PDB file of C-alpha atoms in Angstrom:
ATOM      1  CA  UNK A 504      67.496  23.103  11.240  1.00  0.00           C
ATOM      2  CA  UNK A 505      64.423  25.086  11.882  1.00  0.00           C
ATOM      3  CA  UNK A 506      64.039  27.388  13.901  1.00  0.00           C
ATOM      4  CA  UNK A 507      61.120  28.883  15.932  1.00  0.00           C
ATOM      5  CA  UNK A 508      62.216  31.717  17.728  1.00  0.00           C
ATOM      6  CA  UNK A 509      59.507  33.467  20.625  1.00  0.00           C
ATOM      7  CA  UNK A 510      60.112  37.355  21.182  1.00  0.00           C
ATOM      8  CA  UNK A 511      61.002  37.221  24.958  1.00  0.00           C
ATOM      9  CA  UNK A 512      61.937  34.428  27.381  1.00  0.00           C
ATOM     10  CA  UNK A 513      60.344  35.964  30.455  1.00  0.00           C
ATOM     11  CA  UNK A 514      57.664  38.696  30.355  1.00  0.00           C
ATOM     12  CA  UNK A 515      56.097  40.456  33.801  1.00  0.00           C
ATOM     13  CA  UNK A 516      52.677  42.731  32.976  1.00  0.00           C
ATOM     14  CA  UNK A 517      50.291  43.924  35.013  1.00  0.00           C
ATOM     15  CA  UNK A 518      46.123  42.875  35.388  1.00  0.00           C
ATOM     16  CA  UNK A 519      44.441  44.524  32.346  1.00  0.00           C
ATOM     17  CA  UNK A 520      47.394  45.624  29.984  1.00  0.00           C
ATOM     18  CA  UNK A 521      47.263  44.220  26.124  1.00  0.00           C
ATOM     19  CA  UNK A 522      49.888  42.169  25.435  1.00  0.00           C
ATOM     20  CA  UNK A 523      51.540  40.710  22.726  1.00  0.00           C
ATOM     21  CA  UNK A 524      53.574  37.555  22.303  1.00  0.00           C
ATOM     22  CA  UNK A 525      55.346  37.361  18.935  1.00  0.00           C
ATOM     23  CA  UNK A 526      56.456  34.264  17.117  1.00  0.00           C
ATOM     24  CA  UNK A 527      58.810  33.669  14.027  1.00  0.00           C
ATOM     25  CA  UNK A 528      59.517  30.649  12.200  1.00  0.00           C
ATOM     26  CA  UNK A 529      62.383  30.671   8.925  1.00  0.00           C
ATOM     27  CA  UNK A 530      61.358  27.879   7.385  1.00  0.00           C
ATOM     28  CA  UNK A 531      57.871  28.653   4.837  1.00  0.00           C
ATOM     29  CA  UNK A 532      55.958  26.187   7.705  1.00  0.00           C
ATOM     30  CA  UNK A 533      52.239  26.520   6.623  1.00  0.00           C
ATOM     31  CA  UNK A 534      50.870  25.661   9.964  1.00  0.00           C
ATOM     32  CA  UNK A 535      51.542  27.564  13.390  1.00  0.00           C
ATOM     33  CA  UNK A 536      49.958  27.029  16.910  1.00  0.00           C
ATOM     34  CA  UNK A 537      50.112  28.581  20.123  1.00  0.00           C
ATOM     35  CA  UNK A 538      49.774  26.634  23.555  1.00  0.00           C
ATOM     36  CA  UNK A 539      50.086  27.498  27.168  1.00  0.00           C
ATOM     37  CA  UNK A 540      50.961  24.768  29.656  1.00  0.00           C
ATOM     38  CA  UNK A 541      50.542  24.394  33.131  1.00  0.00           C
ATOM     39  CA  UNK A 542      51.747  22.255  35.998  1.00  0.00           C
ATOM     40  CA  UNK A 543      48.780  19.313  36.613  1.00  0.00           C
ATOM     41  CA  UNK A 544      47.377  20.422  33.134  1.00  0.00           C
ATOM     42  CA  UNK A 545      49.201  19.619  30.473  1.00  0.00           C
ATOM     43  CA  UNK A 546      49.599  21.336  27.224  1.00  0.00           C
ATOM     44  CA  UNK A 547      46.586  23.382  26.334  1.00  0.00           C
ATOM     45  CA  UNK A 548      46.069  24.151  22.434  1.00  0.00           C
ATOM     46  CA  UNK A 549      45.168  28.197  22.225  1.00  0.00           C
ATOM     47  CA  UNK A 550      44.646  28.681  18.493  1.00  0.00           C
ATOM     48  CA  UNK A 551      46.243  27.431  15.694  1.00  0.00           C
ATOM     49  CA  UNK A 552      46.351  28.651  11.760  1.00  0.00           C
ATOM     50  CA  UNK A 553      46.910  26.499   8.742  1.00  0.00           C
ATOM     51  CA  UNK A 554      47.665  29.857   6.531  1.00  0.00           C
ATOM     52  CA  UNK A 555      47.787  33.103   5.987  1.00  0.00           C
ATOM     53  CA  UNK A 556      45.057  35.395   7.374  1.00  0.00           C
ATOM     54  CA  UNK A 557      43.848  31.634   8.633  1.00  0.00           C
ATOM     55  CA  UNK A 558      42.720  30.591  12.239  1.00  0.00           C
ATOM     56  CA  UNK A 559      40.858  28.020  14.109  1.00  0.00           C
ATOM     57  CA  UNK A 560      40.314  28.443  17.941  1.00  0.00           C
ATOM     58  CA  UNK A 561      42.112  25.326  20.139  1.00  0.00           C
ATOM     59  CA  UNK A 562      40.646  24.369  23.499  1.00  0.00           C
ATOM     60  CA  UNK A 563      40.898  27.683  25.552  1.00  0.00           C
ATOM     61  CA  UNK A 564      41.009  30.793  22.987  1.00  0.00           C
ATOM     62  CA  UNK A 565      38.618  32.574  25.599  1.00  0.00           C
ATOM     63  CA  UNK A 566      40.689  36.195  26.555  1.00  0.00           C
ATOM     64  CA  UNK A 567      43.069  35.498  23.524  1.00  0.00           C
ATOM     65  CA  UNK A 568      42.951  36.137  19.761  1.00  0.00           C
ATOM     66  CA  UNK A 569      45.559  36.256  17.281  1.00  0.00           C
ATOM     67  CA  UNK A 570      47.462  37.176  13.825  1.00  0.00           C
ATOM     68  CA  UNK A 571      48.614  36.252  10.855  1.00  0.00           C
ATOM     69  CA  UNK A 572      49.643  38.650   8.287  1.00  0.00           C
ATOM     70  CA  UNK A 573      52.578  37.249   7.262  1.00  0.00           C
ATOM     71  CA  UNK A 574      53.560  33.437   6.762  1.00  0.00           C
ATOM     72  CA  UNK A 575      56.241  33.618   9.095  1.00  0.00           C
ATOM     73  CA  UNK A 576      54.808  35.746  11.913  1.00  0.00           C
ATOM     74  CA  UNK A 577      51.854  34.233  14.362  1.00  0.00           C
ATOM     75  CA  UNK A 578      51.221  36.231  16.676  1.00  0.00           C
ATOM     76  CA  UNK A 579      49.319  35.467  20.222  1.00  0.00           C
ATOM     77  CA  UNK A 580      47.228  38.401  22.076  1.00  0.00           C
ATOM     78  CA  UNK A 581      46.157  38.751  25.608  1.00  0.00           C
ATOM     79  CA  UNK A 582      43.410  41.444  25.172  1.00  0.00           C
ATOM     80  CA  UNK A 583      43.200  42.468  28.972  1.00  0.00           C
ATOM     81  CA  UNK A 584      45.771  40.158  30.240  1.00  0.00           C
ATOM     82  CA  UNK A 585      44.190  38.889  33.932  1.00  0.00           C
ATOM     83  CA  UNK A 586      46.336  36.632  36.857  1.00  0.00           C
ATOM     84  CA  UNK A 587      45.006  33.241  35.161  1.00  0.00           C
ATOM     85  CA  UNK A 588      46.828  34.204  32.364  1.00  0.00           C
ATOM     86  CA  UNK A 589      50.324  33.215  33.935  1.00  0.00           C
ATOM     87  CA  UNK A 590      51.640  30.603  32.050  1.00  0.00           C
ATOM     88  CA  UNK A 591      54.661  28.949  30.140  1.00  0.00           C
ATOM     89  CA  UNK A 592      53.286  30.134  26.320  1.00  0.00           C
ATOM     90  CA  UNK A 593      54.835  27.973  23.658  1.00  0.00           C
ATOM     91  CA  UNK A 594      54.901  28.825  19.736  1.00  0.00           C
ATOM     92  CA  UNK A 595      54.941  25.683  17.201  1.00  0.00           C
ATOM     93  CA  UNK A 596      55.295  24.972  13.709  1.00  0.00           C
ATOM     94  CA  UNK A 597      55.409  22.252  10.803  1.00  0.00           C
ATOM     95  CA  UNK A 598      55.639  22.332   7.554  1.00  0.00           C
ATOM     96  CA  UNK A 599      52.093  20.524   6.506  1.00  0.00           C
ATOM     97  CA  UNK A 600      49.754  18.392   8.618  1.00  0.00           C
ATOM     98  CA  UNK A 601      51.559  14.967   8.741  1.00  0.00           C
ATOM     99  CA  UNK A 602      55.249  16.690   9.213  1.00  0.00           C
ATOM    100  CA  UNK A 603      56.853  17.425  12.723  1.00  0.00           C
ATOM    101  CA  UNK A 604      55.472  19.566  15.348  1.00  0.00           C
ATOM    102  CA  UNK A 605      58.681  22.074  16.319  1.00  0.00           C
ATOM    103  CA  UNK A 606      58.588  24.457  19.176  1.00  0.00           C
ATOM    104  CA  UNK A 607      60.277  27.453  20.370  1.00  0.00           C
ATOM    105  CA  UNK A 608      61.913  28.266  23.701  1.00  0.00           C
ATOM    106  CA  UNK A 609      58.776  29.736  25.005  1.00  0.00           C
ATOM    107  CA  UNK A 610      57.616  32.471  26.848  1.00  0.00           C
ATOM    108  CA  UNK A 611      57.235  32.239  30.627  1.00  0.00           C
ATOM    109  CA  UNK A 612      54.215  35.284  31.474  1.00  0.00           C
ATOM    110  CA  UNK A 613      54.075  36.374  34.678  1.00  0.00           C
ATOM    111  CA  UNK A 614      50.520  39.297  35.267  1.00  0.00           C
ATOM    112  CA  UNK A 615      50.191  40.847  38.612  1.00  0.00           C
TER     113      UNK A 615
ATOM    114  CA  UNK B 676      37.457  13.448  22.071  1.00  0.00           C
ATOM    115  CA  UNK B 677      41.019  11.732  21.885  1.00  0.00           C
ATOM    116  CA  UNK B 678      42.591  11.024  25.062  1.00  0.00           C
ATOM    117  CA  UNK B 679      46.621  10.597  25.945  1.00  0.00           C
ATOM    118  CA  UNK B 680      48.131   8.947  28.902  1.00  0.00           C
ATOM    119  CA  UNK B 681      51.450   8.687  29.772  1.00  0.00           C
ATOM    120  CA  UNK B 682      52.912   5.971  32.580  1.00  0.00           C
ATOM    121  CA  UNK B 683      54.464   6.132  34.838  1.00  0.00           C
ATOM    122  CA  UNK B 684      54.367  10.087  35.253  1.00  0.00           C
ATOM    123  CA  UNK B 685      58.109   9.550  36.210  1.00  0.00           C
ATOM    124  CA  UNK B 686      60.763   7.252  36.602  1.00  0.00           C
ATOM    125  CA  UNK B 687      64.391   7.367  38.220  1.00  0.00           C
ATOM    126  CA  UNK B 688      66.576   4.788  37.445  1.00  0.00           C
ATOM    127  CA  UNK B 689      70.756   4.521  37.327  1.00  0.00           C
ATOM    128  CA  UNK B 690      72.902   4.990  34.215  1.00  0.00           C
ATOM    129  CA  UNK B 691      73.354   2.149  32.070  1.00  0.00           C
ATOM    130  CA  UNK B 692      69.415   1.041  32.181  1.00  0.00           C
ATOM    131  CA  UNK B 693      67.548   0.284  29.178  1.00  0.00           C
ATOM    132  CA  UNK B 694      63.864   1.716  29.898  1.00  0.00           C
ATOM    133  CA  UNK B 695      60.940   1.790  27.743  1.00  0.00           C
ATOM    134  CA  UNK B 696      58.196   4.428  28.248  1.00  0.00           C
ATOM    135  CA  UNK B 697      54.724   4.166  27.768  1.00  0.00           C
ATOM    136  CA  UNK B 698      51.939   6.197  25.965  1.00  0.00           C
ATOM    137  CA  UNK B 699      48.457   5.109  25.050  1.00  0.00           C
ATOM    138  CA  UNK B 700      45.617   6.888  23.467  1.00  0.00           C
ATOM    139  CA  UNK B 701      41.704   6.181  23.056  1.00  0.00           C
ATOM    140  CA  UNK B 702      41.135   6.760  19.495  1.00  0.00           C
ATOM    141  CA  UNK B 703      43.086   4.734  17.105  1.00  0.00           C
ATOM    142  CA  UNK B 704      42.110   7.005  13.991  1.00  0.00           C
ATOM    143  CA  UNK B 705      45.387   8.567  14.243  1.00  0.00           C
ATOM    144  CA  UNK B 706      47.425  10.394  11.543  1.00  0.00           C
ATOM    145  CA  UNK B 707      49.997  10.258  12.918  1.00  0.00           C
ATOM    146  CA  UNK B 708      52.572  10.293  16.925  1.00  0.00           C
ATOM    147  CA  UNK B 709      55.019  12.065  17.611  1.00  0.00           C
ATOM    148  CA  UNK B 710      57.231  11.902  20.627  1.00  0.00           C
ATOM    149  CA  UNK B 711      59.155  15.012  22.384  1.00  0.00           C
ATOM    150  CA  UNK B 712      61.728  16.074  25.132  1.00  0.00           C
ATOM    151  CA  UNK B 713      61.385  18.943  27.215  1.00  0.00           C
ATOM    152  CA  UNK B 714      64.005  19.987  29.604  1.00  0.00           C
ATOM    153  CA  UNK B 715      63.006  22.178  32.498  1.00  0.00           C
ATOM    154  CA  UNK B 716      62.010  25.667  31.459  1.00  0.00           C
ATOM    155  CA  UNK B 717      62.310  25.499  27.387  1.00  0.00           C
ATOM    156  CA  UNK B 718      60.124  24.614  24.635  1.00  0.00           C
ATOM    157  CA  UNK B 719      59.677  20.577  23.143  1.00  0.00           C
ATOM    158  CA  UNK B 720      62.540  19.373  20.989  1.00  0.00           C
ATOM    159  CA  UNK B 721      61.212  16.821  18.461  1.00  0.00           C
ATOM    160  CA  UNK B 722      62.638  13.407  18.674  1.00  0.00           C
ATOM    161  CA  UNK B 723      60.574  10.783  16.419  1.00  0.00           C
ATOM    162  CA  UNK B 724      57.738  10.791  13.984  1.00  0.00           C
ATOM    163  CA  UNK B 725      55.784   7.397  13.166  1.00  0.00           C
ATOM    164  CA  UNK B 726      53.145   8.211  10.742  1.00  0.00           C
ATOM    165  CA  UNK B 727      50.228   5.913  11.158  1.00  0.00           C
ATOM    166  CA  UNK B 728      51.471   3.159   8.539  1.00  0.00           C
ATOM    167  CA  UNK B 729      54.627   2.631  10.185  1.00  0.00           C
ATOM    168  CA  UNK B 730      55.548   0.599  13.233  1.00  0.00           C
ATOM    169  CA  UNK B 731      58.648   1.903  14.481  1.00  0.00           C
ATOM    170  CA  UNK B 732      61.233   4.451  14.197  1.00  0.00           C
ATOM    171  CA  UNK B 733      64.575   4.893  15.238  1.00  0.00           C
ATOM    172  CA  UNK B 734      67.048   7.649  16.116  1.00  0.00           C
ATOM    173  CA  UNK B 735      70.795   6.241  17.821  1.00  0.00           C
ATOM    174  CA  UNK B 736      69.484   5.203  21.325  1.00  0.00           C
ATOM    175  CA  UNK B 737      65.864   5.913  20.986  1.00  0.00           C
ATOM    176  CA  UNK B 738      63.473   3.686  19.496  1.00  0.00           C
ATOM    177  CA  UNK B 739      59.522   4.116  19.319  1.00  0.00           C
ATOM    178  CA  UNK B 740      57.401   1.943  18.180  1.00  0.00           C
ATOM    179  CA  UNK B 741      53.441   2.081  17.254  1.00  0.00           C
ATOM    180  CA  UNK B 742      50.851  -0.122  17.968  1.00  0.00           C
ATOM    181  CA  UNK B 743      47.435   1.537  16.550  1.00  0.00           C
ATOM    182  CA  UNK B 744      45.247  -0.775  17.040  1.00  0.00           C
ATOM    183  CA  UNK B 745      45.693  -1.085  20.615  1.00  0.00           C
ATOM    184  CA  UNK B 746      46.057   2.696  20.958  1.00  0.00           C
ATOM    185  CA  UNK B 747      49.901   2.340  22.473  1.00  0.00           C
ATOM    186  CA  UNK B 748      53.328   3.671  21.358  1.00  0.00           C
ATOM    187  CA  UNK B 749      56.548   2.666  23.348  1.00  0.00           C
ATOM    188  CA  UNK B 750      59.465   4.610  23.784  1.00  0.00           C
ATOM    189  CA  UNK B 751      62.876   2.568  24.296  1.00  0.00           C
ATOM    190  CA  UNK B 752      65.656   4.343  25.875  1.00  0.00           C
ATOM    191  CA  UNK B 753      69.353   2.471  25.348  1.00  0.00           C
ATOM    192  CA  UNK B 754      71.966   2.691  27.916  1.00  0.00           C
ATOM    193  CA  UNK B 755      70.296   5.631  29.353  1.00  0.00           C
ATOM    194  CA  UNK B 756      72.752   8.367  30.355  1.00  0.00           C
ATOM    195  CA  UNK B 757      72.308  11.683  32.960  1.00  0.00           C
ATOM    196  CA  UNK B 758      71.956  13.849  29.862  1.00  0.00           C
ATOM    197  CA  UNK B 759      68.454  12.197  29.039  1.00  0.00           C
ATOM    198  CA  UNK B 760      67.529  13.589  32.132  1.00  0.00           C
ATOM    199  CA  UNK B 761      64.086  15.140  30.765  1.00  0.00           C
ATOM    200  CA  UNK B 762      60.423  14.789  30.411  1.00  0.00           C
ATOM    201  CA  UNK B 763      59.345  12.968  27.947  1.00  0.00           C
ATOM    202  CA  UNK B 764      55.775  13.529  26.381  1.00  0.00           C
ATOM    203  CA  UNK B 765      53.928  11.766  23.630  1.00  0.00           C
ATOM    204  CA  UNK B 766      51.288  13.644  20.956  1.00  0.00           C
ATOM    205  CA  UNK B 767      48.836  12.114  18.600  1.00  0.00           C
ATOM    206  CA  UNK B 768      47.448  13.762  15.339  1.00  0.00           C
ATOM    207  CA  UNK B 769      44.388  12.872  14.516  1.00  0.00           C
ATOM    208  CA  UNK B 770      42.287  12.122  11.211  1.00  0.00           C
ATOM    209  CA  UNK B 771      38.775  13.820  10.182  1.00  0.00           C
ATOM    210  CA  UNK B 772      38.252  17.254  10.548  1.00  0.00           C
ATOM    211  CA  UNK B 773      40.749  18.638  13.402  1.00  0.00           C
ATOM    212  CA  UNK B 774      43.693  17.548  11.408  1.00  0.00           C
ATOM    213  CA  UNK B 775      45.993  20.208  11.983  1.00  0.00           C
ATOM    214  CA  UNK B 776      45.429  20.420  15.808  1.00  0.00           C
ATOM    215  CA  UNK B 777      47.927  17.305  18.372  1.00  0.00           C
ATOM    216  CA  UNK B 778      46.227  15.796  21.480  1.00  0.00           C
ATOM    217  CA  UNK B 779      49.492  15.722  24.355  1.00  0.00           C
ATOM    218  CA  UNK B 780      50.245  13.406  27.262  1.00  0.00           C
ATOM    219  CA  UNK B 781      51.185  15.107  30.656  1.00  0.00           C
ATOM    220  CA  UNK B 782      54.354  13.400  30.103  1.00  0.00           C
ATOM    221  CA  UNK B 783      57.239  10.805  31.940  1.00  0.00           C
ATOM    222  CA  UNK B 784      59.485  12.998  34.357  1.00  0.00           C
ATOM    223  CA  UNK B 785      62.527  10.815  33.889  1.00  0.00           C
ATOM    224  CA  UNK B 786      66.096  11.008  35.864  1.00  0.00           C
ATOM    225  CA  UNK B 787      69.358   9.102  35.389  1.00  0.00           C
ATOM    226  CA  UNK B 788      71.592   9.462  38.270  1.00  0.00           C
ATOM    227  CA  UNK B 789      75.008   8.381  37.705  1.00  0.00           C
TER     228      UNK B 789
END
């Protein structure tokens, strides 16, 4: 079975700190993507990466950026994390384009 | 820009029922649809894939089918149980040049109550 598997369940940081969400997958999946959803709105597409070193900006990537060093690792950063930043983050993978979408347990971010 | 609806945004029916849920989208140039469960605070489990050529899959009591010309996928729920208890949401890939990137419903809210 795959498995994606996100640093920390729940995360509290205060307005302004950097943080860092980290995301793992164990099975070679090409393509990772990191969304934030919230009640009303839905799953919101952050950034994605098709490879290595690779990223394309999803629908909100404004006060985020990430990385990709390694294959297995995507990792999602809040550069001066802010209160409209609290969110349910969620880490995906698949294996290529046309192959299942599978998430991890997410992260639930709470900034004061 | 593709657009996904889900309806009804929830349903609550007894165990035993059969139910179908519905998801439409605007663009039929899909790659593919994929349909997930997500139980209240964790991440989407996966539960079928219908790549754009197909018309249906099936996995024991769950059943989805594709209609892309109409832009609608149904899910069918047999014999519904409390332990489907969920939301259910519905994702489309599309073709050209965002093909890595899925378009989601807001998702059914359903509840079986025994």
């Amino acid at each position: 079975d795959v498995k994606v598997t996100q640093s920390s369940r729940y995360l509290v940081k205060r307005t302004g700190e950097k943080v860092f969400l980290e995301c793992v997958q164990d099975m070679d999946h090409e393509n990772m993507f990191w969304y934030r959803q919230d009640p009303g709105l839905g799953l919101r597409l952050i950034y994605f990466s098709y490879d290595v070193k690779m990223k394309e900006k999803g629908d909100i990537p404004e006060g985020y950026s990430v990385s990709r060093e390694k294959k297995e690792r995507f990792s999602l950063i809040l550069e001066s994390a802010s209160t409209n930043q609290t969110s349910m983050y969620l880490c995906a993978s698949s294996l290529i384009l046309d192959s299942p979408l599978h998430f991890g347990n997410g992260t639930r971010l709470t900034v004061t | 820009k593709q657009e996904v609806t889900q309806i009804p945004a929830a349903l609550s029916v007894p165990e035993g029922e059969n139910l179908v849920l519905n998801c439409s989208f605007t663009d039929s140039a899909i790659y593919n649809l994929q349909w997930f469960r997500q139980d209240p605070g964790k991440g989407l489990t996966s539960l079928l894939l219908i790549q754009s050529s197909q018309r249906e899959q099936t996995s024991g009591r769950l059943n989805a089918s594709l209609d892309k010309s109409s832009g609608r996928s149904t899910l069918y729920i047999a014999a519904s149980q409390p332990g489907d208890s969920a939301t259910y949401l519905c994702a489309v890939r599309n073709r050209g040049s965002t093909l890595g990137r899925l378009y989601f419903g807001r998702g059914t809210q359903l509840t079986v109550w025994p």
